[in-house]
């Protein structure tokens, strides 16, 4: 069965994620390690780490994904921000690894006043500060607007320039892809994405898909997630996107809006219905 899950809220403890995942009957999940809008990151106790690993095992949740917090900016023009970002990145990645996570997903942002080479240098330095990891690998996510991660050629170029033993894949977010100008609501847009990608890289570089509809039209450059089927990509777009053969085994994580507890269930049901159709 294809891995399908949601970004789960951890509230006060990372162990809280499991109840939500069980209720949603997911076989994979994504979390933040702490509030993504603060620099402070609590130290987890040994017992919490052990319980997390045990619950993840008994619930057979694969892969386990950690999303980087939003403040991390490895290419800021402010050296203080860069230093704090490198420190927090390392803390988060090591913690994700201690929890046995498979992937740590990060957006690299952009800096209009920096050339690509300088950007790549700064990102490489940050990643080099992380020693060997056991299970966890870092994934670079595509973004809605950026000279380094929005278009497929830019994303692949960036990956090729910053990849290391521990930075070894990318995450494709459908909302970001759409906002960046790949109109995957239409067959031609899907074909354009596919062609562009396979000309530059192998599909097995993609380790994760963030499945989100878009509140804004194709090419808007604006990152606003919408419920699956309710945005500009639409159910038909997702049907065609999920049909891409070379990507049919890649885990799916929803990061759709959550105003009520029913929202995740509704979105998961739409995706499950599409997957059922594709399998039959
Ligand atoms: Zn995403
Ligand atoms: Zn987004």
PDB file of C-alpha atoms and ligand atoms in Angstrom, residues 67 107 141 173 176 210 212 225 255, ligand 1:
ATOM      1  CA  UNK A  67      10.005  19.239   8.698  1.00  0.00           C
ATOM      2  CA  UNK A 107      13.148  24.915   2.147  1.00  0.00           C
ATOM      3  CA  UNK A 141      11.976  20.959  -1.083  1.00  0.00           C
ATOM      4  CA  UNK A 173       5.320  19.954  -3.174  1.00  0.00           C
ATOM      5  CA  UNK A 176       4.666  24.966  -4.873  1.00  0.00           C
ATOM      6  CA  UNK A 210       3.858  17.031  -0.362  1.00  0.00           C
ATOM      7  CA  UNK A 212      -1.406  20.109  -1.481  1.00  0.00           C
ATOM      8  CA  UNK A 225      -2.184  25.503   0.402  1.00  0.00           C
ATOM      9  CA  UNK A 255      -0.073  19.730   4.424  1.00  0.00           C
TER      10      UNK A 255
HETATM   11 ZN1  LIG B   1       5.522  21.380   1.536  1.00  0.00          ZN
END
